[in-house]
Amino acid sequence: MGTTAKALALLDQFSIDRPEIGLSDFHRLVGRDKATVHRYLTELEQAGFVEQDPVTRVYRPGPAVLRLATIRETCFPLKSAVEPVVRAAAKELGELVHFSLLQGGALAPVAHHDPHQHGTAVFFDEGAMLPLHGTASGISMLAFGPDALWSGIGAAPLRDFTGQTPTDEPTLRRLSEAARDAGYALADRTFDADVVSVAMPVFGPHAAASGAVAVAAPAGRMNDALRERAIETLRRIAPVLGQSLGGRMPAKTEAQDA
């Protein structure tokens, strides 16, 4: 990873839960020395990617992020195209549905909807990146995405989020193979201790997965019946979402669905 990529990677630490971050917290989160982190932040601030509060000295996303997001959505509308599909699926199932796209070695959420039909809901932070090893969406990406994704697995220790998170490559390979055979990935309390999720790949223009769509529910509600309904819904909407990316289903997957 080059210097520019390392600097830009600091932006991945922002989320809805963590919209402002101080220098010491950046140092702790990314594991780099403070002098280097400060140099990266200074360069990002000069380019408008972050701004610093003059009183608290914490950093937050800058105006350049908003400008680029506006250009992206205006010229290549995606969020506005996928949100109605995600919302309709969530209302149909009565559970949280979310769609994310591959960004580097993680997934960036694009759209989500929770119809709030139950007293207990799954918390979802659309501003936080989803790890490949700990989520159904991530396992789906490892199963159907570019082979290069595996180069990042094992390069550094993988975080165990719940005590049940797969953190070694052999286990992830097995889960990936199972997902390829089934056409979907299942994550049982591997990212959130009380959540079970089901995910399917969303294919881009080169017949490789560019993202994933998932249904997440509290473990106590994700019974066999809900899981089967979720799989049916995901199987129906994944190609629709793929069309928003100019996607093309690989021949093998098309044959399996026929």
PDB file of C-alpha atoms in Angstrom:
ATOM      1  CA  MET A   1       0.000   0.000   0.000  1.00  0.00           C
ATOM      2  CA  GLY A   2       1.473   3.329  -1.076  1.00  0.00           C
ATOM      3  CA  THR A   3       1.598   6.534   0.934  1.00  0.00           C
ATOM      4  CA  THR A   4      -1.472   8.010  -0.750  1.00  0.00           C
ATOM      5  CA  ALA A   5      -3.506   4.870  -0.107  1.00  0.00           C
ATOM      6  CA  LYS A   6      -2.377   4.793   3.527  1.00  0.00           C
ATOM      7  CA  ALA A   7      -3.473   8.389   4.004  1.00  0.00           C
ATOM      8  CA  LEU A   8      -6.841   7.850   2.329  1.00  0.00           C
ATOM      9  CA  ALA A   9      -7.360   4.684   4.394  1.00  0.00           C
ATOM     10  CA  LEU A  10      -7.721   6.932   7.455  1.00  0.00           C
ATOM     11  CA  LEU A  11     -11.098   7.987   6.048  1.00  0.00           C
ATOM     12  CA  ASP A  12     -12.357   4.412   6.527  1.00  0.00           C
ATOM     13  CA  GLN A  13     -12.230   4.942  10.294  1.00  0.00           C
ATOM     14  CA  PHE A  14     -15.123   7.419  10.185  1.00  0.00           C
ATOM     15  CA  SER A  15     -18.630   6.076  10.709  1.00  0.00           C
ATOM     16  CA  ILE A  16     -22.011   7.280  11.904  1.00  0.00           C
ATOM     17  CA  ASP A  17     -21.045   6.075  15.381  1.00  0.00           C
ATOM     18  CA  ARG A  18     -17.636   7.726  15.065  1.00  0.00           C
ATOM     19  CA  PRO A  19     -18.046  10.916  12.978  1.00  0.00           C
ATOM     20  CA  GLU A  20     -15.147  12.720  14.657  1.00  0.00           C
ATOM     21  CA  ILE A  21     -11.762  11.266  15.564  1.00  0.00           C
ATOM     22  CA  GLY A  22      -8.794  12.787  17.389  1.00  0.00           C
ATOM     23  CA  LEU A  23      -5.138  12.220  16.568  1.00  0.00           C
ATOM     24  CA  SER A  24      -4.601   9.819  19.487  1.00  0.00           C
ATOM     25  CA  ASP A  25      -7.607   7.753  18.467  1.00  0.00           C
ATOM     26  CA  PHE A  26      -6.395   7.587  14.859  1.00  0.00           C
ATOM     27  CA  HIS A  27      -3.023   6.427  16.174  1.00  0.00           C
ATOM     28  CA  ARG A  28      -4.741   3.672  18.177  1.00  0.00           C
ATOM     29  CA  LEU A  29      -7.130   2.634  15.407  1.00  0.00           C
ATOM     30  CA  VAL A  30      -4.615   2.279  12.572  1.00  0.00           C
ATOM     31  CA  GLY A  31      -1.558   1.252  14.596  1.00  0.00           C
ATOM     32  CA  ARG A  32       0.811   3.808  13.089  1.00  0.00           C
ATOM     33  CA  ASP A  33       3.018   6.284  14.954  1.00  0.00           C
ATOM     34  CA  LYS A  34       1.496   9.659  15.721  1.00  0.00           C
ATOM     35  CA  ALA A  35       3.957  11.633  13.614  1.00  0.00           C
ATOM     36  CA  THR A  36       3.054   9.643  10.495  1.00  0.00           C
ATOM     37  CA  VAL A  37      -0.671   9.828  11.204  1.00  0.00           C
ATOM     38  CA  HIS A  38      -0.436  13.566  11.792  1.00  0.00           C
ATOM     39  CA  ARG A  39       1.393  14.012   8.472  1.00  0.00           C
ATOM     40  CA  TYR A  40      -1.320  12.034   6.659  1.00  0.00           C
ATOM     41  CA  LEU A  41      -4.067  14.069   8.316  1.00  0.00           C
ATOM     42  CA  THR A  42      -2.366  17.341   7.437  1.00  0.00           C
ATOM     43  CA  GLU A  43      -2.201  16.290   3.771  1.00  0.00           C
ATOM     44  CA  LEU A  44      -5.836  15.171   3.810  1.00  0.00           C
ATOM     45  CA  GLU A  45      -6.872  18.454   5.412  1.00  0.00           C
ATOM     46  CA  GLN A  46      -5.018  20.472   2.779  1.00  0.00           C
ATOM     47  CA  ALA A  47      -6.884  18.513   0.077  1.00  0.00           C
ATOM     48  CA  GLY A  48     -10.242  18.992   1.803  1.00  0.00           C
ATOM     49  CA  PHE A  49     -10.803  15.346   2.667  1.00  0.00           C
ATOM     50  CA  VAL A  50     -10.865  16.080   6.408  1.00  0.00           C
ATOM     51  CA  GLU A  51     -11.355  19.215   8.464  1.00  0.00           C
ATOM     52  CA  GLN A  52     -10.251  19.878  12.014  1.00  0.00           C
ATOM     53  CA  ASP A  53     -12.390  21.470  14.688  1.00  0.00           C
ATOM     54  CA  PRO A  54     -10.439  24.529  15.850  1.00  0.00           C
ATOM     55  CA  VAL A  55     -11.578  24.084  19.465  1.00  0.00           C
ATOM     56  CA  THR A  56     -11.666  20.320  20.111  1.00  0.00           C
ATOM     57  CA  ARG A  57      -8.930  19.524  17.535  1.00  0.00           C
ATOM     58  CA  VAL A  58     -10.795  16.412  16.365  1.00  0.00           C
ATOM     59  CA  TYR A  59     -11.068  15.584  12.679  1.00  0.00           C
ATOM     60  CA  ARG A  60     -14.203  14.937  10.624  1.00  0.00           C
ATOM     61  CA  PRO A  61     -14.851  14.269   6.904  1.00  0.00           C
ATOM     62  CA  GLY A  62     -14.214  17.375   4.844  1.00  0.00           C
ATOM     63  CA  PRO A  63     -16.041  19.088   1.981  1.00  0.00           C
ATOM     64  CA  ALA A  64     -14.118  17.214  -0.724  1.00  0.00           C
ATOM     65  CA  VAL A  65     -15.839  13.996   0.363  1.00  0.00           C
ATOM     66  CA  LEU A  66     -19.257  15.580  -0.079  1.00  0.00           C
ATOM     67  CA  ARG A  67     -18.308  17.065  -3.454  1.00  0.00           C
ATOM     68  CA  LEU A  68     -17.089  13.724  -4.801  1.00  0.00           C
ATOM     69  CA  ALA A  69     -20.120  11.897  -3.408  1.00  0.00           C
ATOM     70  CA  THR A  70     -22.398  14.391  -5.156  1.00  0.00           C
ATOM     71  CA  ILE A  71     -20.554  13.967  -8.460  1.00  0.00           C
ATOM     72  CA  ARG A  72     -20.664  10.178  -8.150  1.00  0.00           C
ATOM     73  CA  GLU A  73     -24.385  10.002  -7.432  1.00  0.00           C
ATOM     74  CA  THR A  74     -25.288  12.650 -10.013  1.00  0.00           C
ATOM     75  CA  CYS A  75     -23.285  11.168 -12.867  1.00  0.00           C
ATOM     76  CA  PHE A  76     -23.457   7.500 -11.938  1.00  0.00           C
ATOM     77  CA  PRO A  77     -26.598   7.163  -9.808  1.00  0.00           C
ATOM     78  CA  LEU A  78     -26.526   4.035  -7.701  1.00  0.00           C
ATOM     79  CA  LYS A  79     -27.931   4.760  -4.266  1.00  0.00           C
ATOM     80  CA  SER A  80     -31.141   6.203  -5.699  1.00  0.00           C
ATOM     81  CA  ALA A  81     -31.463   3.155  -7.969  1.00  0.00           C
ATOM     82  CA  VAL A  82     -30.952   0.467  -5.323  1.00  0.00           C
ATOM     83  CA  GLU A  83     -32.743   2.012  -2.349  1.00  0.00           C
ATOM     84  CA  PRO A  84     -36.302   1.190  -3.600  1.00  0.00           C
ATOM     85  CA  VAL A  85     -35.285  -2.448  -4.171  1.00  0.00           C
ATOM     86  CA  VAL A  86     -33.721  -2.730  -0.712  1.00  0.00           C
ATOM     87  CA  ARG A  87     -36.679  -0.996   0.944  1.00  0.00           C
ATOM     88  CA  ALA A  88     -39.273  -3.233  -0.745  1.00  0.00           C
ATOM     89  CA  ALA A  89     -37.397  -6.393   0.230  1.00  0.00           C
ATOM     90  CA  ALA A  90     -37.086  -5.249   3.847  1.00  0.00           C
ATOM     91  CA  LYS A  91     -40.804  -4.507   4.065  1.00  0.00           C
ATOM     92  CA  GLU A  92     -41.625  -7.873   2.511  1.00  0.00           C
ATOM     93  CA  LEU A  93     -39.487  -9.777   5.007  1.00  0.00           C
ATOM     94  CA  GLY A  94     -40.021  -7.500   7.991  1.00  0.00           C
ATOM     95  CA  GLU A  95     -36.255  -7.501   8.608  1.00  0.00           C
ATOM     96  CA  LEU A  96     -33.173  -5.409   7.904  1.00  0.00           C
ATOM     97  CA  VAL A  97     -31.838  -5.651   4.346  1.00  0.00           C
ATOM     98  CA  HIS A  98     -28.549  -4.033   3.316  1.00  0.00           C
ATOM     99  CA  PHE A  99     -26.532  -3.736   0.118  1.00  0.00           C
ATOM    100  CA  SER A 100     -22.801  -3.050   0.026  1.00  0.00           C
ATOM    101  CA  LEU A 101     -20.018  -2.738  -2.548  1.00  0.00           C
ATOM    102  CA  LEU A 102     -16.457  -3.971  -2.425  1.00  0.00           C
ATOM    103  CA  GLN A 103     -13.963  -1.287  -1.441  1.00  0.00           C
ATOM    104  CA  GLY A 104     -10.414  -2.530  -1.096  1.00  0.00           C
ATOM    105  CA  GLY A 105     -10.405  -5.367   1.398  1.00  0.00           C
ATOM    106  CA  ALA A 106     -13.819  -4.633   2.932  1.00  0.00           C
ATOM    107  CA  LEU A 107     -17.398  -3.810   1.980  1.00  0.00           C
ATOM    108  CA  ALA A 108     -18.806  -0.275   1.943  1.00  0.00           C
ATOM    109  CA  PRO A 109     -22.549  -0.072   2.694  1.00  0.00           C
ATOM    110  CA  VAL A 110     -24.576   1.680   0.003  1.00  0.00           C
ATOM    111  CA  ALA A 111     -28.168   1.277   1.165  1.00  0.00           C
ATOM    112  CA  HIS A 112     -30.120  -0.348   3.961  1.00  0.00           C
ATOM    113  CA  HIS A 113     -33.643  -0.381   5.321  1.00  0.00           C
ATOM    114  CA  ASP A 114     -35.237  -1.719   8.481  1.00  0.00           C
ATOM    115  CA  PRO A 115     -39.063  -1.622   8.483  1.00  0.00           C
ATOM    116  CA  HIS A 116     -39.094  -1.733  12.315  1.00  0.00           C
ATOM    117  CA  GLN A 117     -41.893  -4.288  12.445  1.00  0.00           C
ATOM    118  CA  HIS A 118     -40.537  -5.821  15.662  1.00  0.00           C
ATOM    119  CA  GLY A 119     -39.625  -4.566  19.095  1.00  0.00           C
ATOM    120  CA  THR A 120     -36.068  -5.870  18.718  1.00  0.00           C
ATOM    121  CA  ALA A 121     -34.072  -4.580  15.762  1.00  0.00           C
ATOM    122  CA  VAL A 122     -30.595  -5.046  14.340  1.00  0.00           C
ATOM    123  CA  PHE A 123     -28.416  -1.943  14.590  1.00  0.00           C
ATOM    124  CA  PHE A 124     -26.742  -1.119  11.277  1.00  0.00           C
ATOM    125  CA  ASP A 125     -24.219   1.669  10.745  1.00  0.00           C
ATOM    126  CA  GLU A 126     -24.197   2.580   7.042  1.00  0.00           C
ATOM    127  CA  GLY A 127     -21.044   4.582   7.601  1.00  0.00           C
ATOM    128  CA  ALA A 128     -19.006   1.631   8.882  1.00  0.00           C
ATOM    129  CA  MET A 129     -17.095  -0.810   6.690  1.00  0.00           C
ATOM    130  CA  LEU A 130     -18.040  -4.500   6.791  1.00  0.00           C
ATOM    131  CA  PRO A 131     -15.156  -6.968   7.198  1.00  0.00           C
ATOM    132  CA  LEU A 132     -14.916  -9.818   4.710  1.00  0.00           C
ATOM    133  CA  HIS A 133     -14.137 -12.486   7.299  1.00  0.00           C
ATOM    134  CA  GLY A 134     -16.837 -11.668   9.853  1.00  0.00           C
ATOM    135  CA  THR A 135     -20.010 -11.130   7.830  1.00  0.00           C
ATOM    136  CA  ALA A 136     -22.254 -13.114   5.491  1.00  0.00           C
ATOM    137  CA  SER A 137     -21.756 -10.385   2.884  1.00  0.00           C
ATOM    138  CA  GLY A 138     -18.002 -10.749   3.238  1.00  0.00           C
ATOM    139  CA  ILE A 139     -18.030 -14.542   2.931  1.00  0.00           C
ATOM    140  CA  SER A 140     -20.205 -14.137  -0.144  1.00  0.00           C
ATOM    141  CA  MET A 141     -17.578 -11.803  -1.617  1.00  0.00           C
ATOM    142  CA  LEU A 142     -14.766 -14.231  -0.848  1.00  0.00           C
ATOM    143  CA  ALA A 143     -16.772 -16.982  -2.533  1.00  0.00           C
ATOM    144  CA  PHE A 144     -17.764 -15.119  -5.688  1.00  0.00           C
ATOM    145  CA  GLY A 145     -15.442 -12.117  -5.856  1.00  0.00           C
ATOM    146  CA  PRO A 146     -11.957 -11.613  -7.302  1.00  0.00           C
ATOM    147  CA  ASP A 147      -9.342 -14.171  -6.279  1.00  0.00           C
ATOM    148  CA  ALA A 148      -7.099 -11.276  -5.259  1.00  0.00           C
ATOM    149  CA  LEU A 149      -9.241 -10.780  -2.147  1.00  0.00           C
ATOM    150  CA  TRP A 150      -7.564 -13.792  -0.579  1.00  0.00           C
ATOM    151  CA  SER A 151      -4.197 -12.050  -0.627  1.00  0.00           C
ATOM    152  CA  GLY A 152      -5.396  -9.870   2.231  1.00  0.00           C
ATOM    153  CA  ILE A 153      -6.519 -12.849   4.309  1.00  0.00           C
ATOM    154  CA  GLY A 154      -3.744 -13.832   6.671  1.00  0.00           C
ATOM    155  CA  ALA A 155      -1.654 -10.761   5.866  1.00  0.00           C
ATOM    156  CA  ALA A 156      -2.512  -9.473   9.332  1.00  0.00           C
ATOM    157  CA  PRO A 157      -4.376 -10.979  12.297  1.00  0.00           C
ATOM    158  CA  LEU A 158      -8.130 -10.951  11.763  1.00  0.00           C
ATOM    159  CA  ARG A 159     -10.304  -9.510  14.503  1.00  0.00           C
ATOM    160  CA  ASP A 160     -12.547 -11.852  16.463  1.00  0.00           C
ATOM    161  CA  PHE A 161     -15.718  -9.814  16.985  1.00  0.00           C
ATOM    162  CA  THR A 162     -17.835 -12.240  19.003  1.00  0.00           C
ATOM    163  CA  GLY A 163     -15.819 -15.312  19.934  1.00  0.00           C
ATOM    164  CA  GLN A 164     -17.387 -17.132  16.972  1.00  0.00           C
ATOM    165  CA  THR A 165     -15.775 -15.106  14.189  1.00  0.00           C
ATOM    166  CA  PRO A 166     -13.730 -17.190  11.719  1.00  0.00           C
ATOM    167  CA  THR A 167     -10.191 -15.813  11.811  1.00  0.00           C
ATOM    168  CA  ASP A 168      -8.077 -18.401   9.988  1.00  0.00           C
ATOM    169  CA  GLU A 169      -7.786 -18.986   6.258  1.00  0.00           C
ATOM    170  CA  PRO A 170      -8.652 -22.725   6.233  1.00  0.00           C
ATOM    171  CA  THR A 171     -11.979 -22.036   7.970  1.00  0.00           C
ATOM    172  CA  LEU A 172     -12.727 -19.137   5.651  1.00  0.00           C
ATOM    173  CA  ARG A 173     -11.904 -21.311   2.649  1.00  0.00           C
ATOM    174  CA  ARG A 174     -14.390 -23.924   3.855  1.00  0.00           C
ATOM    175  CA  LEU A 175     -17.081 -21.307   4.415  1.00  0.00           C
ATOM    176  CA  SER A 176     -16.370 -19.826   1.007  1.00  0.00           C
ATOM    177  CA  GLU A 177     -16.670 -23.199  -0.706  1.00  0.00           C
ATOM    178  CA  ALA A 178     -19.934 -23.894   1.120  1.00  0.00           C
ATOM    179  CA  ALA A 179     -21.260 -20.520  -0.032  1.00  0.00           C
ATOM    180  CA  ARG A 180     -20.300 -21.268  -3.626  1.00  0.00           C
ATOM    181  CA  ASP A 181     -22.095 -24.614  -3.465  1.00  0.00           C
ATOM    182  CA  ALA A 182     -25.229 -23.158  -1.855  1.00  0.00           C
ATOM    183  CA  GLY A 183     -25.281 -19.857  -3.733  1.00  0.00           C
ATOM    184  CA  TYR A 184     -25.474 -17.891  -0.492  1.00  0.00           C
ATOM    185  CA  ALA A 185     -23.487 -17.323   2.706  1.00  0.00           C
ATOM    186  CA  LEU A 186     -24.716 -17.626   6.281  1.00  0.00           C
ATOM    187  CA  ALA A 187     -23.127 -15.888   9.272  1.00  0.00           C
ATOM    188  CA  ASP A 188     -24.313 -17.056  12.674  1.00  0.00           C
ATOM    189  CA  ARG A 189     -23.354 -14.521  15.354  1.00  0.00           C
ATOM    190  CA  THR A 190     -19.911 -13.914  13.842  1.00  0.00           C
ATOM    191  CA  PHE A 191     -20.043 -10.094  13.657  1.00  0.00           C
ATOM    192  CA  ASP A 192     -22.706  -9.277  16.225  1.00  0.00           C
ATOM    193  CA  ALA A 193     -23.266 -11.702  19.085  1.00  0.00           C
ATOM    194  CA  ASP A 194     -27.049 -11.577  18.677  1.00  0.00           C
ATOM    195  CA  VAL A 195     -27.402 -11.435  14.880  1.00  0.00           C
ATOM    196  CA  VAL A 196     -27.656 -14.031  12.115  1.00  0.00           C
ATOM    197  CA  SER A 197     -27.424 -12.942   8.488  1.00  0.00           C
ATOM    198  CA  VAL A 198     -27.805 -14.429   5.018  1.00  0.00           C
ATOM    199  CA  ALA A 199     -26.140 -12.879   1.964  1.00  0.00           C
ATOM    200  CA  MET A 200     -25.829 -13.349  -1.780  1.00  0.00           C
ATOM    201  CA  PRO A 201     -23.369 -11.855  -4.247  1.00  0.00           C
ATOM    202  CA  VAL A 202     -24.253  -8.996  -6.568  1.00  0.00           C
ATOM    203  CA  PHE A 203     -22.366  -9.299  -9.827  1.00  0.00           C
ATOM    204  CA  GLY A 204     -20.697  -6.463 -11.705  1.00  0.00           C
ATOM    205  CA  PRO A 205     -19.999  -6.044 -15.409  1.00  0.00           C
ATOM    206  CA  HIS A 206     -17.199  -8.624 -15.509  1.00  0.00           C
ATOM    207  CA  ALA A 207     -19.252 -11.515 -14.085  1.00  0.00           C
ATOM    208  CA  ALA A 208     -17.413 -11.300 -10.742  1.00  0.00           C
ATOM    209  CA  ALA A 209     -19.086 -10.214  -7.540  1.00  0.00           C
ATOM    210  CA  SER A 210     -18.807  -6.477  -6.952  1.00  0.00           C
ATOM    211  CA  GLY A 211     -20.902  -6.432  -3.809  1.00  0.00           C
ATOM    212  CA  ALA A 212     -23.421  -8.310  -1.723  1.00  0.00           C
ATOM    213  CA  VAL A 213     -26.975  -8.007  -0.462  1.00  0.00           C
ATOM    214  CA  ALA A 214     -27.921  -9.420   2.915  1.00  0.00           C
ATOM    215  CA  VAL A 215     -30.772  -9.972   5.335  1.00  0.00           C
ATOM    216  CA  ALA A 216     -29.924  -9.648   9.029  1.00  0.00           C
ATOM    217  CA  ALA A 217     -32.139 -10.526  11.981  1.00  0.00           C
ATOM    218  CA  PRO A 218     -31.795 -11.192  15.699  1.00  0.00           C
ATOM    219  CA  ALA A 219     -30.700 -14.787  16.227  1.00  0.00           C
ATOM    220  CA  GLY A 220     -33.933 -15.622  18.002  1.00  0.00           C
ATOM    221  CA  ARG A 221     -35.992 -14.675  14.917  1.00  0.00           C
ATOM    222  CA  MET A 222     -33.817 -16.223  12.209  1.00  0.00           C
ATOM    223  CA  ASN A 223     -35.509 -19.621  12.159  1.00  0.00           C
ATOM    224  CA  ASP A 224     -35.614 -22.027   9.210  1.00  0.00           C
ATOM    225  CA  ALA A 225     -38.741 -20.428   7.765  1.00  0.00           C
ATOM    226  CA  LEU A 226     -37.326 -16.896   7.813  1.00  0.00           C
ATOM    227  CA  ARG A 227     -34.016 -18.083   6.427  1.00  0.00           C
ATOM    228  CA  GLU A 228     -35.738 -19.764   3.471  1.00  0.00           C
ATOM    229  CA  ARG A 229     -37.840 -16.656   2.815  1.00  0.00           C
ATOM    230  CA  ALA A 230     -34.708 -14.529   2.971  1.00  0.00           C
ATOM    231  CA  ILE A 231     -32.906 -16.774   0.490  1.00  0.00           C
ATOM    232  CA  GLU A 232     -35.848 -16.620  -1.921  1.00  0.00           C
ATOM    233  CA  THR A 233     -35.990 -12.836  -1.684  1.00  0.00           C
ATOM    234  CA  LEU A 234     -32.238 -12.402  -2.104  1.00  0.00           C
ATOM    235  CA  ARG A 235     -32.221 -14.725  -5.093  1.00  0.00           C
ATOM    236  CA  ARG A 236     -34.849 -12.502  -6.701  1.00  0.00           C
ATOM    237  CA  ILE A 237     -33.359  -9.081  -5.950  1.00  0.00           C
ATOM    238  CA  ALA A 238     -29.615  -9.754  -6.363  1.00  0.00           C
ATOM    239  CA  PRO A 239     -29.826  -9.735 -10.197  1.00  0.00           C
ATOM    240  CA  VAL A 240     -31.938  -6.567 -10.060  1.00  0.00           C
ATOM    241  CA  LEU A 241     -29.284  -4.832  -7.969  1.00  0.00           C
ATOM    242  CA  GLY A 242     -26.633  -6.152 -10.322  1.00  0.00           C
ATOM    243  CA  GLN A 243     -28.368  -4.454 -13.231  1.00  0.00           C
ATOM    244  CA  SER A 244     -27.731  -1.128 -11.483  1.00  0.00           C
ATOM    245  CA  LEU A 245     -24.014  -1.919 -11.764  1.00  0.00           C
ATOM    246  CA  GLY A 246     -24.250  -3.019 -15.375  1.00  0.00           C
ATOM    247  CA  GLY A 247     -23.762  -6.488 -13.990  1.00  0.00           C
ATOM    248  CA  ARG A 248     -23.645  -9.814 -15.756  1.00  0.00           C
ATOM    249  CA  MET A 249     -24.320 -13.132 -14.054  1.00  0.00           C
ATOM    250  CA  PRO A 250     -21.577 -15.743 -14.606  1.00  0.00           C
ATOM    251  CA  ALA A 251     -22.660 -18.656 -16.775  1.00  0.00           C
ATOM    252  CA  LYS A 252     -22.392 -21.211 -13.971  1.00  0.00           C
ATOM    253  CA  THR A 253     -24.668 -19.207 -11.675  1.00  0.00           C
ATOM    254  CA  GLU A 254     -27.210 -18.695 -14.445  1.00  0.00           C
ATOM    255  CA  ALA A 255     -27.276 -22.431 -15.042  1.00  0.00           C
ATOM    256  CA  GLN A 256     -27.786 -23.123 -11.329  1.00  0.00           C
ATOM    257  CA  ASP A 257     -30.748 -20.729 -11.186  1.00  0.00           C
ATOM    258  CA  ALA A 258     -32.389 -22.124 -14.321  1.00  0.00           C
TER     259      ALA A 258
END
